[in-house]
Short mmCIF file of C-alpha atoms in Angstrom, two decimals:
data_model
loop_
_atom_site.label_atom_id
_atom_site.label_comp_id
_atom_site.label_asym_id
_atom_site.label_seq_id
_atom_site.Cartn_x
_atom_site.Cartn_y
_atom_site.Cartn_z
CA UNK A 1 27.17 -4.35 8.93
CA UNK A 2 23.43 -4.10 9.48
CA UNK A 3 21.75 -6.90 11.39
CA UNK A 4 18.48 -8.57 10.51
CA UNK A 5 15.65 -7.66 12.80
CA UNK A 6 13.12 -10.19 13.97
CA UNK A 7 9.53 -9.73 14.98
CA UNK A 8 6.20 -11.53 14.93
CA UNK A 9 3.09 -10.45 13.07
CA UNK A 10 -0.13 -12.34 13.80
CA UNK A 11 1.95 -15.25 15.09
CA UNK A 12 4.23 -15.36 12.03
CA UNK A 13 7.94 -15.02 12.76
CA UNK A 14 9.65 -12.61 10.37
CA UNK A 15 13.37 -11.90 10.24
CA UNK A 16 14.80 -9.56 7.72
CA UNK A 17 16.44 -6.49 6.48
CA UNK A 18 15.70 -4.19 3.58
CA UNK A 19 17.99 -1.30 2.76
CA UNK A 20 17.31 0.10 -0.72
CA UNK A 21 20.18 -0.56 -3.10
CA UNK A 22 22.15 -2.44 -0.43
CA UNK A 23 20.36 -5.59 0.69
CA UNK A 24 16.92 -7.13 0.96
CA UNK A 25 16.20 -10.49 2.56
CA UNK A 26 12.95 -11.33 4.32
CA UNK A 27 13.10 -14.67 6.15
CA UNK A 28 10.00 -16.60 7.21
CA UNK A 29 11.39 -19.52 9.24
CA UNK A 30 7.97 -21.02 9.98
CA UNK A 31 7.26 -21.38 6.25
CA UNK A 32 10.77 -22.50 5.28
CA UNK A 33 11.13 -19.68 2.74
CA UNK A 34 12.87 -16.38 2.22
CA UNK A 35 11.99 -13.55 -0.10
CA UNK A 36 15.21 -12.49 -1.87
CA UNK A 37 18.79 -12.94 -0.66
CA UNK A 38 20.66 -9.73 -1.28
CA UNK A 39 23.71 -10.81 0.70
CA UNK A 40 22.56 -14.16 2.15
CA UNK A 41 22.65 -13.47 5.89
CA UNK A 42 23.58 -16.40 8.11
CA UNK A 43 20.06 -17.14 9.34
CA UNK A 44 18.70 -17.60 5.82
CA UNK A 45 21.14 -20.35 4.78
CA UNK A 46 18.75 -22.82 6.43
CA UNK A 47 15.89 -21.82 4.12
CA UNK A 48 15.46 -24.40 1.34
CA UNK A 49 13.30 -22.13 -0.84
CA UNK A 50 13.99 -18.56 -1.93
CA UNK A 51 11.39 -16.57 -3.83
CA UNK A 52 13.14 -13.87 -5.87
CA UNK A 53 11.16 -10.74 -6.70
CA UNK A 54 13.56 -9.35 -9.31
CA UNK A 55 17.12 -9.43 -10.54
CA UNK A 56 18.68 -6.40 -8.87
CA UNK A 57 21.90 -7.14 -6.99
CA UNK A 58 20.46 -6.05 -3.63
CA UNK A 59 17.79 -8.76 -3.98
CA UNK A 60 19.61 -11.56 -5.80
CA UNK A 61 23.32 -10.95 -5.16
CA UNK A 62 23.63 -13.59 -2.43
CA UNK A 63 22.12 -16.48 -4.43
CA UNK A 64 25.40 -18.25 -5.28
CA UNK A 65 26.69 -17.74 -1.73
CA UNK A 66 23.43 -19.14 -0.30
CA UNK A 67 23.71 -22.16 -2.59
CA UNK A 68 27.41 -22.75 -1.84
CA UNK A 69 26.94 -22.60 1.93
CA UNK A 70 24.02 -25.02 1.80
CA UNK A 71 26.27 -27.43 -0.09
CA UNK A 72 29.15 -26.91 2.32
CA UNK A 73 26.82 -27.72 5.24
CA UNK A 74 25.49 -30.79 3.42
CA UNK A 75 21.97 -29.38 3.28
CA UNK A 76 19.76 -30.39 0.34
CA UNK A 77 20.11 -28.22 -2.77
CA UNK A 78 17.92 -25.11 -2.54
CA UNK A 79 14.99 -24.25 -4.74
CA UNK A 80 15.09 -20.81 -6.34
CA UNK A 81 11.82 -19.41 -7.68
CA UNK A 82 12.15 -16.59 -10.21
CA UNK A 83 10.16 -14.84 -12.90
CA UNK A 84 10.36 -16.27 -16.43
CA UNK A 85 12.19 -13.18 -17.68
CA UNK A 86 15.21 -13.88 -15.43
CA UNK A 87 15.83 -17.56 -16.24
CA UNK A 88 18.60 -17.09 -18.82
CA UNK A 89 20.53 -14.47 -16.84
CA UNK A 90 20.23 -16.49 -13.61
CA UNK A 91 21.64 -19.52 -15.43
CA UNK A 92 24.53 -17.42 -16.75
CA UNK A 93 25.23 -16.10 -13.25
CA UNK A 94 25.52 -19.62 -11.87
CA UNK A 95 27.58 -20.80 -14.86
CA UNK A 96 30.12 -18.05 -14.14
CA UNK A 97 30.26 -18.92 -10.43
CA UNK A 98 30.67 -22.63 -11.23
CA UNK A 99 33.73 -21.77 -13.37
CA UNK A 100 35.20 -19.53 -10.69
CA UNK A 101 34.36 -21.76 -7.74
CA UNK A 102 34.95 -25.10 -9.47
CA UNK A 103 31.87 -26.50 -7.80
CA UNK A 104 28.48 -27.70 -8.96
CA UNK A 105 26.34 -25.24 -6.97
CA UNK A 106 23.41 -27.63 -7.17
CA UNK A 107 19.96 -26.07 -7.00
CA UNK A 108 16.52 -26.38 -8.53
CA UNK A 109 15.36 -23.44 -10.59
CA UNK A 110 11.61 -22.88 -10.87
CA UNK A 111 10.33 -20.19 -13.23
CA UNK A 112 6.80 -18.95 -12.59
CA UNK A 113 4.75 -15.85 -13.18
CA UNK A 114 1.31 -14.48 -12.39
CA UNK A 115 -1.38 -17.10 -12.90
CA UNK A 116 1.00 -19.91 -11.88
CA UNK A 117 2.00 -21.28 -8.50
CA UNK A 118 4.73 -23.33 -6.85
CA UNK A 119 4.06 -25.86 -4.10
CA UNK A 120 6.23 -25.24 -1.06
CA UNK A 121 4.66 -27.92 1.09
CA UNK A 122 1.59 -30.14 1.13
CA UNK A 123 -0.69 -27.23 2.08
CA UNK A 124 1.34 -24.17 1.08
CA UNK A 125 1.85 -22.61 -2.36
CA UNK A 126 3.62 -19.48 -3.58
CA UNK A 127 1.49 -17.50 -6.01
CA UNK A 128 3.26 -14.64 -7.85
CA UNK A 129 1.71 -11.33 -8.80
CA UNK A 130 3.07 -8.38 -10.80
CA UNK A 131 4.73 -5.68 -8.78
CA UNK A 132 5.64 -2.24 -10.08
CA UNK A 133 9.36 -1.51 -10.34
CA UNK A 134 11.81 -0.22 -12.95
CA UNK A 135 12.91 -3.83 -13.60
CA UNK A 136 10.54 -6.76 -14.19
CA UNK A 137 9.32 -7.61 -10.70
CA UNK A 138 6.85 -9.94 -9.05
CA UNK A 139 5.66 -10.25 -5.52
CA UNK A 140 4.42 -13.46 -3.94
CA UNK A 141 1.48 -14.48 -1.82
CA UNK A 142 1.94 -17.54 0.37
CA UNK A 143 -1.38 -19.31 0.26
CA UNK A 144 -2.36 -22.05 2.69
CA UNK A 145 -4.93 -24.56 1.46
CA UNK A 146 -7.05 -26.53 3.89
CA UNK A 147 -10.12 -28.68 3.55
CA UNK A 148 -13.19 -28.39 5.69
CA UNK A 149 -16.50 -30.15 5.78
CA UNK A 150 -19.00 -28.67 3.33
CA UNK A 151 -21.32 -26.24 5.10
CA UNK A 152 -24.46 -28.13 4.04
CA UNK A 153 -23.11 -31.28 5.75
CA UNK A 154 -22.21 -29.61 9.04
CA UNK A 155 -24.16 -31.05 11.95
CA UNK A 156 -25.18 -34.23 10.13
CA UNK A 157 -24.46 -37.59 11.77
CA UNK A 158 -21.13 -39.20 10.77
CA UNK A 159 -23.01 -42.09 9.16
CA UNK A 160 -24.69 -39.74 6.66
CA UNK A 161 -21.39 -38.05 5.81
CA UNK A 162 -19.72 -41.45 5.29
CA UNK A 163 -22.63 -42.51 3.08
CA UNK A 164 -22.25 -39.37 0.95
CA UNK A 165 -18.53 -40.05 0.60
CA UNK A 166 -19.16 -43.69 -0.40
CA UNK A 167 -21.59 -42.46 -3.10
CA UNK A 168 -18.65 -40.54 -4.57
CA UNK A 169 -19.78 -37.13 -3.34
CA UNK A 170 -17.13 -34.60 -2.36
CA UNK A 171 -17.79 -33.88 1.31
CA UNK A 172 -15.19 -31.13 1.77
CA UNK A 173 -14.47 -27.71 0.33
CA UNK A 174 -10.98 -26.31 -0.23
CA UNK A 175 -10.37 -23.12 1.72
CA UNK A 176 -7.51 -20.80 0.80
CA UNK A 177 -5.95 -18.41 3.27
CA UNK A 178 -3.33 -15.87 2.18
CA UNK A 179 -0.88 -16.00 5.07
CA UNK A 180 1.78 -13.56 3.84
CA UNK A 181 2.34 -11.36 0.79
CA UNK A 182 5.53 -9.56 -0.20
CA UNK A 183 5.76 -7.19 -3.16
CA UNK A 184 9.54 -6.70 -3.41
CA UNK A 185 10.57 -3.09 -3.99
#
């Protein structure tokens, strides 16, 4: 069996494996997310959020196993983020596994597409984009949002900034930084 390889890019830890038609799972431990779970490798069971790019078995085949193992380990139910076009089939997949497994396989299903986003944490959102593939597919950008003092207020005394805030002025700007993007196949 192939093993996931780990490395760091610009200070971001990445663990994963992608073998076309066999298995794809890209794990980002520092963000608490994984892109796809083709066969749900051991290290990814800890990830509470999985962003699925498309419904092929090598990308989604480990979803029920991921969910079951999280339940077995008494971890909170996972959140699965998928494209709108896969909601019905994903529900049918889990319904079949619930019958076979006689378990609840608790999870939260979030359907989003381009132009929408899903909050992963207080400062991090997943923003999908269309990706070319023979099946409906979307990639994801993980976007970090931070606030910083407005440029025109930089260097002013704290008293002036507090006064602007008390007048109801917005004293910060929201800055977005795309930390990671993954297109799927």
